[in-house]
Coordinates of C-alpha atoms in Angstrom, one line a residue:
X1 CA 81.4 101.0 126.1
X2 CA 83.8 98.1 127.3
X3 CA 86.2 100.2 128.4
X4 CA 83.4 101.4 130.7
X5 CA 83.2 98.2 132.4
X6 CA 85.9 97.9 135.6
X7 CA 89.0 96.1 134.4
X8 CA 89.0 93.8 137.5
X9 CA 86.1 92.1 135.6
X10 CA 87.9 91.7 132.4
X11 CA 90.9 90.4 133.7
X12 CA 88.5 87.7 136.2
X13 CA 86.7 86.7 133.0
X14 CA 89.9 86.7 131.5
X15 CA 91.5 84.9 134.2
X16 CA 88.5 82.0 134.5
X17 CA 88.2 81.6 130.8
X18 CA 92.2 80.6 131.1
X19 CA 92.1 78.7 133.8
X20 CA 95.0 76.6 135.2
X21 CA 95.9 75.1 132.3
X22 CA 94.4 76.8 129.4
X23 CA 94.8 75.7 126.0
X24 CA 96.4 77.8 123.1
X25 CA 92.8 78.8 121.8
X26 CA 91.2 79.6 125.6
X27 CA 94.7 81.7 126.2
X28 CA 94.0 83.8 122.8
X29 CA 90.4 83.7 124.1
X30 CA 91.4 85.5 127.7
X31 CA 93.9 87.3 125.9
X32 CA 91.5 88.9 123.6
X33 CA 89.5 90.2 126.0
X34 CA 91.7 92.5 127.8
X35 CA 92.9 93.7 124.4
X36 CA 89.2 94.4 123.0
X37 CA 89.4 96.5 126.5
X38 CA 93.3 98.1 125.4
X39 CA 91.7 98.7 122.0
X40 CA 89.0 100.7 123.3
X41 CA 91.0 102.9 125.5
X42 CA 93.9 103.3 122.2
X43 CA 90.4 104.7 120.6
X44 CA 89.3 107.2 123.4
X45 CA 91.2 110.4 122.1
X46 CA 91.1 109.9 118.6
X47 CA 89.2 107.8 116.5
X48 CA 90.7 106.0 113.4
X49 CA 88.4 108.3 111.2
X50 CA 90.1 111.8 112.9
X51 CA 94.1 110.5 112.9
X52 CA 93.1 109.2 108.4
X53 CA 92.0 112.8 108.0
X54 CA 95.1 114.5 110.0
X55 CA 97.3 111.9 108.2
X56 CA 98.7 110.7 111.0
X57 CA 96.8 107.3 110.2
X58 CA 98.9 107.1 107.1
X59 CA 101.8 108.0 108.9
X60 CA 101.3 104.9 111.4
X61 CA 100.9 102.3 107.9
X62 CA 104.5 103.5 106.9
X63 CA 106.2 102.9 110.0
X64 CA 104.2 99.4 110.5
X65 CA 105.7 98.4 106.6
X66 CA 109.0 99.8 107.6
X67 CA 108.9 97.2 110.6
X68 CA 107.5 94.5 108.2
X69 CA 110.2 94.5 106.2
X70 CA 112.6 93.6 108.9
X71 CA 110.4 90.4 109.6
X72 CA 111.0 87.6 108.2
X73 CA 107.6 86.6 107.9
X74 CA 106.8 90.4 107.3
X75 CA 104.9 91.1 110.7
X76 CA 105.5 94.0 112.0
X77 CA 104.8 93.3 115.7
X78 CA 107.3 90.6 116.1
X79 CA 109.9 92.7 114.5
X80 CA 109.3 95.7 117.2
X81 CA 109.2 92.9 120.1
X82 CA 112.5 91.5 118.8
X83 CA 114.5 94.8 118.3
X84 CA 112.9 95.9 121.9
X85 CA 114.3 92.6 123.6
X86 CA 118.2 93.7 121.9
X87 CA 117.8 97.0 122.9
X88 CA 119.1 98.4 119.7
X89 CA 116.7 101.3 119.0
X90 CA 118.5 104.5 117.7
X91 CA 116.4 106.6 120.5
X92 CA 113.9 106.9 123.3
X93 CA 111.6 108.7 120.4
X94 CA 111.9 106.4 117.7
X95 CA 111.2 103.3 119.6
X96 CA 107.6 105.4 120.7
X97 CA 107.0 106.5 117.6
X98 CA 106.8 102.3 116.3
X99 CA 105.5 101.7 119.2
X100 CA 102.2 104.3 119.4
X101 CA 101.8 103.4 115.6
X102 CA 101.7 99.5 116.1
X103 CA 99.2 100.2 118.9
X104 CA 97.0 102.1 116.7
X105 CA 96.9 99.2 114.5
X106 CA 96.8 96.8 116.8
X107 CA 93.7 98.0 118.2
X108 CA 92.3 97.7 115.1
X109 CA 92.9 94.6 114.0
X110 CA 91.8 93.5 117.7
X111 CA 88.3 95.8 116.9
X112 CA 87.6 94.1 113.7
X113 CA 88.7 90.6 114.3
X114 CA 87.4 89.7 117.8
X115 CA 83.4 89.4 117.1
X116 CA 84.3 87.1 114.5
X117 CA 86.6 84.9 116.8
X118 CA 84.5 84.9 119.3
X119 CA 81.6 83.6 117.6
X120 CA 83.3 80.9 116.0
X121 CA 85.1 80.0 119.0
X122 CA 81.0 80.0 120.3
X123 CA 80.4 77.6 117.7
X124 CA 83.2 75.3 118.0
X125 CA 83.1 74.8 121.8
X126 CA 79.1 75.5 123.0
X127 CA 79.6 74.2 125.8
X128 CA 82.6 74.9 127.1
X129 CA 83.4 76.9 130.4
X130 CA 85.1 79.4 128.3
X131 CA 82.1 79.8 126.4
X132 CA 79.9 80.3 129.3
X133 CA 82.5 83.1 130.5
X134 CA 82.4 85.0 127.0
X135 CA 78.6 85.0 127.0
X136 CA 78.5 86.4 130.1
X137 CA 81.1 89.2 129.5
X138 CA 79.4 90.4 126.1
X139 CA 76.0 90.0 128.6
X140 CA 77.6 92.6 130.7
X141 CA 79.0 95.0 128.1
X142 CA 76.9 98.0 127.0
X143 CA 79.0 98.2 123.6
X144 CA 76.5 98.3 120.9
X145 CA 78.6 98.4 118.2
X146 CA 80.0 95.3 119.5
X147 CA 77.4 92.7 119.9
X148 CA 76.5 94.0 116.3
X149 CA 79.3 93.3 114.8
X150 CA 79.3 89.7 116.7
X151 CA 75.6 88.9 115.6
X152 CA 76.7 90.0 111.8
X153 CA 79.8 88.3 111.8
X154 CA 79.2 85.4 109.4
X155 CA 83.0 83.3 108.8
X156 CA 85.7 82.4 111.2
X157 CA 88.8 84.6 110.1
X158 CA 91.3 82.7 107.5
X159 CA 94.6 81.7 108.5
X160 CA 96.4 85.3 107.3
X161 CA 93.3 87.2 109.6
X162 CA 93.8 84.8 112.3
X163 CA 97.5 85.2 112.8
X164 CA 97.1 88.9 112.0
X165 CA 94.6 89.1 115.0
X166 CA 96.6 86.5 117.3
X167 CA 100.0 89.1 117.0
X168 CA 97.8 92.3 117.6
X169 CA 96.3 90.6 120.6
X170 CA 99.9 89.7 121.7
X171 CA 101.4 93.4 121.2
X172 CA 98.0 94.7 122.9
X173 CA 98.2 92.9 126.0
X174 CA 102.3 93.2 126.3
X175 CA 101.8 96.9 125.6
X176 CA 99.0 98.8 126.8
X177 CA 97.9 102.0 124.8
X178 CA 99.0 105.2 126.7
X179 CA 96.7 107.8 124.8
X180 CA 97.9 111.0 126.5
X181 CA 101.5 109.6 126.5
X182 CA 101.5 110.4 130.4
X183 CA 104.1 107.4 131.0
X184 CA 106.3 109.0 128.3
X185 CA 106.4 112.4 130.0
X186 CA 106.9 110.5 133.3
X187 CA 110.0 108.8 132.2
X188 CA 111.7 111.7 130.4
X189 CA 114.7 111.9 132.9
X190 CA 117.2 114.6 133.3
X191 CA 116.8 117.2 130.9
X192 CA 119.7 118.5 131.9
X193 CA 121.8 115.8 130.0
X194 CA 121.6 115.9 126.6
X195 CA 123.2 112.9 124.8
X196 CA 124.4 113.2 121.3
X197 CA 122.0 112.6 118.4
X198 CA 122.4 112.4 114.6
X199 CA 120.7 114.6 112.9
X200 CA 117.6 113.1 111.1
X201 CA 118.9 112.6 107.1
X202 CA 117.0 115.5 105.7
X203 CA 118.9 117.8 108.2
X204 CA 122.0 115.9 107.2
X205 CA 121.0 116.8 103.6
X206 CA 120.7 120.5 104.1
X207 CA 123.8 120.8 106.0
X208 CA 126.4 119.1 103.3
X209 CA 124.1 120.9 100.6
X210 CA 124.2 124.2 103.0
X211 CA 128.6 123.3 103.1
X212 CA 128.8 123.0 99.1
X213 CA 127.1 126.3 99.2
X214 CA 129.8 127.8 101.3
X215 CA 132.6 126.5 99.0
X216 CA 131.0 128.0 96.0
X217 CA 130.7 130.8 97.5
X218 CA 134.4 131.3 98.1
X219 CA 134.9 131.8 94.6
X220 CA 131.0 133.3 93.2
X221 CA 129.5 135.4 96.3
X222 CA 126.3 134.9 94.6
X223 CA 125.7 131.2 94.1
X224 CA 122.7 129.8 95.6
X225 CA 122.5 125.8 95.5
X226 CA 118.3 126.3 95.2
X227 CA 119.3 128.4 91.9
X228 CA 121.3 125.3 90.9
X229 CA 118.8 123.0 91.2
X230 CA 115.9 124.9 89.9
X231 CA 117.9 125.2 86.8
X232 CA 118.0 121.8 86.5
X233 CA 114.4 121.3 86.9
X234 CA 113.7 123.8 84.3
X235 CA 116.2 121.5 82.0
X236 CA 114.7 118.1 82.7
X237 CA 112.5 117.3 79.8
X238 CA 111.4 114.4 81.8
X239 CA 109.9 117.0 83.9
X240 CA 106.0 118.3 83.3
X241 CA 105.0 121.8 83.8
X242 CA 102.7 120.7 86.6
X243 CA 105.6 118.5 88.5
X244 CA 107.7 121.5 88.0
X245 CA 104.9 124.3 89.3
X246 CA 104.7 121.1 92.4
X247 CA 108.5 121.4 93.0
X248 CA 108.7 125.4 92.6
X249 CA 105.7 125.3 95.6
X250 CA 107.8 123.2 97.7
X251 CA 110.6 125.3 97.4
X252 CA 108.4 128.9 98.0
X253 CA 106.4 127.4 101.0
X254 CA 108.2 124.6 102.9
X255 CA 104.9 122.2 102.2
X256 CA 104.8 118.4 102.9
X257 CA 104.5 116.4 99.9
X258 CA 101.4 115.0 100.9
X259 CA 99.6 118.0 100.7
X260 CA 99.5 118.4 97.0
X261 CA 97.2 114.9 97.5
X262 CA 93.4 115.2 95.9
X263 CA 91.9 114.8 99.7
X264 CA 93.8 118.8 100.4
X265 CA 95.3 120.2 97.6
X266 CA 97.3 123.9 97.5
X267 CA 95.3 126.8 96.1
X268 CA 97.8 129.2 94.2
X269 CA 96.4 133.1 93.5
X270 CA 98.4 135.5 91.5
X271 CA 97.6 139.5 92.0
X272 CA 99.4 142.3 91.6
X273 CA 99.9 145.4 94.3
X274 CA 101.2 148.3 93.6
X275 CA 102.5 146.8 90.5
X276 CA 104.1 143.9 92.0
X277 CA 103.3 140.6 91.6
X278 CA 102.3 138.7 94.7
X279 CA 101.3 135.1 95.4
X280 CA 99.1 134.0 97.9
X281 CA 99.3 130.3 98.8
X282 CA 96.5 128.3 100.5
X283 CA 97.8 125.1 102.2
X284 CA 95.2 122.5 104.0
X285 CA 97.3 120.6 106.4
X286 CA 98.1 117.6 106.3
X287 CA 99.0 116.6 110.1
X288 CA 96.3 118.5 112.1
X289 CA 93.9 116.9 115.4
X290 CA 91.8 118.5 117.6
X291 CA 92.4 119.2 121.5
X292 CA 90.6 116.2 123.7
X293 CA 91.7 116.6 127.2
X294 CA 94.0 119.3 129.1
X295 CA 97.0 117.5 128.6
X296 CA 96.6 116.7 124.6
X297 CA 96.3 119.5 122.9
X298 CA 95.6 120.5 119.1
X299 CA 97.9 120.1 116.7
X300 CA 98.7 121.4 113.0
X301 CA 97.2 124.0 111.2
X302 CA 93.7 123.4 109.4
X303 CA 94.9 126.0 106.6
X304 CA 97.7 128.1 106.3
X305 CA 98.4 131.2 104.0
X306 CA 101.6 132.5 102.8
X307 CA 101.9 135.6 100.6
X308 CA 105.0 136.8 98.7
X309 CA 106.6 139.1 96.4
X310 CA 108.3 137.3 93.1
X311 CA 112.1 137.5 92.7
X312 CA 113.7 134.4 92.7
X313 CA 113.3 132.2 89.4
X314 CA 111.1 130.1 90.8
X315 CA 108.2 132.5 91.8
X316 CA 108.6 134.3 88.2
X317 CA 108.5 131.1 86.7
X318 CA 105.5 129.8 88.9
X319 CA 103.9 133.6 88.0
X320 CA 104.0 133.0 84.5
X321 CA 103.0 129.5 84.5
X322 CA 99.6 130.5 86.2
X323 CA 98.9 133.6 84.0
X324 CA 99.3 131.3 80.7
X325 CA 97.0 129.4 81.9
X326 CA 94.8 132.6 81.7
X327 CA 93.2 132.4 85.4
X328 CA 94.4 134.1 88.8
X329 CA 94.4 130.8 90.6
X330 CA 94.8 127.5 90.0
X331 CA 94.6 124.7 92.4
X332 CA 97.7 122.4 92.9
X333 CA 96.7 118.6 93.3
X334 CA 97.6 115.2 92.2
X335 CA 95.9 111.7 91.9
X336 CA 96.8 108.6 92.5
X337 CA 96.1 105.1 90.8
X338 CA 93.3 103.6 92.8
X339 CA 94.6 100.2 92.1
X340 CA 98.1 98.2 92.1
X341 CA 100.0 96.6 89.6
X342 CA 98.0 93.8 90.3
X343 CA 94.8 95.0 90.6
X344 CA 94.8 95.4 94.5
X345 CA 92.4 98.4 95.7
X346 CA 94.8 100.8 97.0
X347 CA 93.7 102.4 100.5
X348 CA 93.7 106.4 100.4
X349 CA 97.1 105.6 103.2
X350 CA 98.7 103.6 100.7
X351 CA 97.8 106.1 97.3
X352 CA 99.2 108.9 99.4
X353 CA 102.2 107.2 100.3
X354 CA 102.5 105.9 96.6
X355 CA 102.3 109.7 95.5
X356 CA 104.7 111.1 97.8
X357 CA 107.5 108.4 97.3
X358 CA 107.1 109.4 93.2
X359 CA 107.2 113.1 93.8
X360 CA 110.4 112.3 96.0
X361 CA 112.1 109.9 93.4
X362 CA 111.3 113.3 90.8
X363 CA 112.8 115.6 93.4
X364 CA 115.8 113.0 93.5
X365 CA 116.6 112.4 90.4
X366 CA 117.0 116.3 89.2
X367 CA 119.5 116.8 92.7
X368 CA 121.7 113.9 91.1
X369 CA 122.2 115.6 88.1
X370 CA 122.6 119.0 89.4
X371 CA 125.0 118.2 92.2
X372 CA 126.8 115.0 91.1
X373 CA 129.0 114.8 94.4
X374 CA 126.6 115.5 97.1
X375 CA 126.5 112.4 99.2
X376 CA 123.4 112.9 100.6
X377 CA 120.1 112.7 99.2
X378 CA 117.6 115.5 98.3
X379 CA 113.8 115.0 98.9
X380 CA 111.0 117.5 99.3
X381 CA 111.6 117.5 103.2
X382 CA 115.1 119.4 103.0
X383 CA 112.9 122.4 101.2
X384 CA 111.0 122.1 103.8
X385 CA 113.5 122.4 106.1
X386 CA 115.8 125.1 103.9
X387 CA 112.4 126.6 103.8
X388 CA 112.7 126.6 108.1
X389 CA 115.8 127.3 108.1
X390 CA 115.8 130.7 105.7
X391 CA 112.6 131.8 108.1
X392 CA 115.2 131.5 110.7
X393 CA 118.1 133.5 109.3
X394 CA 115.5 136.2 108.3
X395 CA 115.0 137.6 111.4
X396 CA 111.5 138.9 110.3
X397 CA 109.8 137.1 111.9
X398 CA 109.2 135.7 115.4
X399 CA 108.8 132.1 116.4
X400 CA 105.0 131.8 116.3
X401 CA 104.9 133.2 113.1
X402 CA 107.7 130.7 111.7
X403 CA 105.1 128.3 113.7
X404 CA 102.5 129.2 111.6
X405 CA 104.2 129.0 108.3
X406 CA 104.9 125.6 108.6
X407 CA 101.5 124.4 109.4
X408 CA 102.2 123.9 113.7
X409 CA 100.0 124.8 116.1
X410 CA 103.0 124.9 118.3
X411 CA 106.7 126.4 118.7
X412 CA 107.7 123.1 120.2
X413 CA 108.5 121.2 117.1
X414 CA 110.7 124.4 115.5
X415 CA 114.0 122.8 116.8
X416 CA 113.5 119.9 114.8
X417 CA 113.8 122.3 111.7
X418 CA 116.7 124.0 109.6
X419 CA 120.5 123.4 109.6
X420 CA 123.2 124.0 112.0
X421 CA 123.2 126.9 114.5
X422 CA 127.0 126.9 114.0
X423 CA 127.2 127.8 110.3
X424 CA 126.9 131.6 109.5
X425 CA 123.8 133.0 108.7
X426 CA 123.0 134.5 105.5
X427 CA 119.7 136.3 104.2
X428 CA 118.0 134.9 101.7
X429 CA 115.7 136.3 98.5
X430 CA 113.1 133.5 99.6
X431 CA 112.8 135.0 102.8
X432 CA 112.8 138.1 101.9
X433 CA 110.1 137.6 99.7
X434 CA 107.5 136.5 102.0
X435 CA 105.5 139.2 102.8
X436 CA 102.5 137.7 105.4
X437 CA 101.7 134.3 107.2
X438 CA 98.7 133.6 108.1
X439 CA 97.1 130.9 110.2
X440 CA 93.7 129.2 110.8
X441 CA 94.4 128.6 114.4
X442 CA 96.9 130.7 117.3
X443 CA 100.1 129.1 118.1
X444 CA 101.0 128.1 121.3
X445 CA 104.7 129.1 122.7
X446 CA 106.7 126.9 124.6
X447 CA 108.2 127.0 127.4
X448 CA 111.9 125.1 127.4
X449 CA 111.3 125.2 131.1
X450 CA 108.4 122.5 131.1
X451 CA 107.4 119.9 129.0
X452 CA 103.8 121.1 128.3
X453 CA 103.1 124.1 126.0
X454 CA 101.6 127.3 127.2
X455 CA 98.5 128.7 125.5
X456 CA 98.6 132.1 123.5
X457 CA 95.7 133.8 121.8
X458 CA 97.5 135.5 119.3
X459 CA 97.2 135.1 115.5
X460 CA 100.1 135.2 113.6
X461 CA 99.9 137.8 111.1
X462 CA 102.8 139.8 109.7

């Protein structure tokens, strides 16, 4: 591996490929070698192959197009690099969050693009010092996969590859990959202090939805905004059968969207006990990794049950809709158009992403109609967070168990869910419903006291 090589050697190759006075092309050159060696180590935790199936790849492609967007030559890097010299990011987590994504991406643009610039470089300038340099740093590199890909590499990049690799290179090299996040932790500060935030908007959502649910009930003690809106669904003839079963899952379970996607999927199973209907619901996670080192440890569960008892309209609605279709389970997935408009083959990132912003616009469109005044939006991710929030109010059950229903391997992340601590807690039929969570993997608690979760080997199961 390169990265097995000391990086005093890279950066003296580096440095006598550059020389004093280096040209643009030996500067990329030098450059690129230290971030083929960045690349590597961005790599050594998780492979691209492990964060595409955990989604967290995906993820990384929507914040890099977010960025784009805000460039006027729609490159992402620069746009990071120009918001980071102003200073104007809204916190310490959001500017890591661009930041570990663009890395990730960086390194592999830097991965696929620097056998081919190397070898054309080779065969522009043979005999050049530079050239010399690079031929003895690929000499001394026990990468396999490398030299391959330099020996098959068979055209220089084109001018949007080129300037696609020259930018990675340049975020590379001004910011190293920090797998295990170690300088993060290190420059956490004073816990102590705790500066005002604004709520993310799907917490924003819930809470003005949560306060027009208060004011209703001032004058109906029974109204329930999720009864509102499900009436609505049931109204919309825009609506299918299947995008309504979708939204009446989101609703039960507190799923991401993504999850109804062909590469997971929910499994749905009707029985009855005792002669009442009961759901089980068979979630395959959508953000999940496995442990690689003692301070990174696994995240998201693999698969997650919930079962539950069917009393609001939803979950009789949902019940009837399976038994028409004369089986006890059914399996809830969608696909999406392998191809663009234009005829563009669509990565699986990019169909996901494509099916989750439709589902969204769906879950939008009925709120409009059904609440008229709410300035905020509705998406799928304020169920999921209503979902978090009723778990909360129930007072059934603990925090591991909430942990688990949500598809965490972790109590950490629970804070980030539900609506204000302030408002009054009610119970709610959805809660009360659920009758057993069950997870593939334990959950961890954690400790407020330190920054790194301690282990637990106990299953949730109520």
């Amino acid at each position: 591996m390169v990265t097995g090589l000391p990086m005093k050697i890279l950066r003296d190759a580096a440095a006598a490929i550059a020389g004093r006075n280096p040209t643009p092309s030996e500067r990329l050159l030098s450059d690129s070698l230290i971030a083929y060696a960045f690349a590597q180590e961005a790599n050594r935790l998780y492979a691209p192959e492990d964060l595409i199936a955990s989604g967290t790849w995906q993820k990384y492609e929507v914040r890099a197009a977010a960025l784009a967007k805000k460039s006027p030559r729609d490159n992402p890097y620069e746009a990071f690099l120009r918001i980071d010299r102003a200073g104007v990011w809204e916190t310490v987590n959001t500017r890591q969050a661009y930041r570990s994504a663009l890395v990730r991406l960086a390194a592999q643009s830097v991965i696929e693009g620097a056998p081919s610039f190397w070898k054309h470089y080779i065969s522009q300038e043979p005999t050049a010092k530079a050239t010399f340099q690079l031929n003895e740093w690929l000499r001394k590199s026990s990468d396999s996969a490398l030299f391959a890909r330099f020996v098959a590499a068979q055209r220089p990049l084109d001018k949007t590859e080129y300037d696609s690799f020259r930018s990675a290179v340049g975020f590379l090299v001004a910011h190293p990959p920090d797998p295990s996040h170690q300088a993060l932790r290190k420059n956490i500060g004073d816990r102590s202090v705790k500066p005002k935030r604004k709520p993310n908007a799907q917490i924003a959502s819930l809470r003005a939805i949560n306060q027009h649910q208060d004011r209703k009930r001032k004058s109906d003690p029974t109204y329930c905004w999720l009864d509102t809106y499900w009436r609505f669904v049931l109204a919309d003839d825009n609506t299918s059968d299947l995008q309504r079963a979708t939204i009446a899952t989101l609703i039960l379970t507190g799923c991401r969207p993504v999850e109804f996607s062909c590469r997971l999927g929910i499994e749905v199973s009707i029985a009855d006990v005792d002669a009442a209907k009961r759901f089980t619901f068979k979630i395959h996670g959508a953000k999940t990794a496995t442990k690689k080192e003692i301070s990174v440890e696994a995240k998201g569960q693999a698969i997650r049950q919930i079962t539950l008892g069917c009393h609001s309209p939803e979950a009789l609605w949902l019940h009837r809709h399976i038994s028409r279709s004369g089986e006890n389970r059914l399996v809830f997935s969608q696909a999406a158009a392998p191809y663009s408009s234009s005829g563009k083959v669509l990565s699986i990132a990019e169909q996901e992403r494509l099916l989750t912003n439709s589902l969204g616009k769906r879950v939008k469109k009925i709120a409009t109609r059904a609440f008229p005044r709410l300035k905020h939006n509705v998406t799928p991710y304020v169920f999921r967070h209503a979902f978090a929030d009723a778990l909360r109010a129930e007072g059934r059950f603990d925090e591991q168990a909430r942990a688990a229903a949500l598809g965490q391997q972790s109590t950490r992340t629970l804070g980030h869910y539900g609506g204000s601590n302030r408002r009054r807690k009610t119970q709610s039929v959805r809660s009360q419903q659920i009758v057993g969570i069950d997870a593939s993997s334990p959950v961890r608690e954690y400790s407020r006291s330190f920054p790194n979760d301690v282990g637990t080997n106990s299953r949730p199961r109520l």
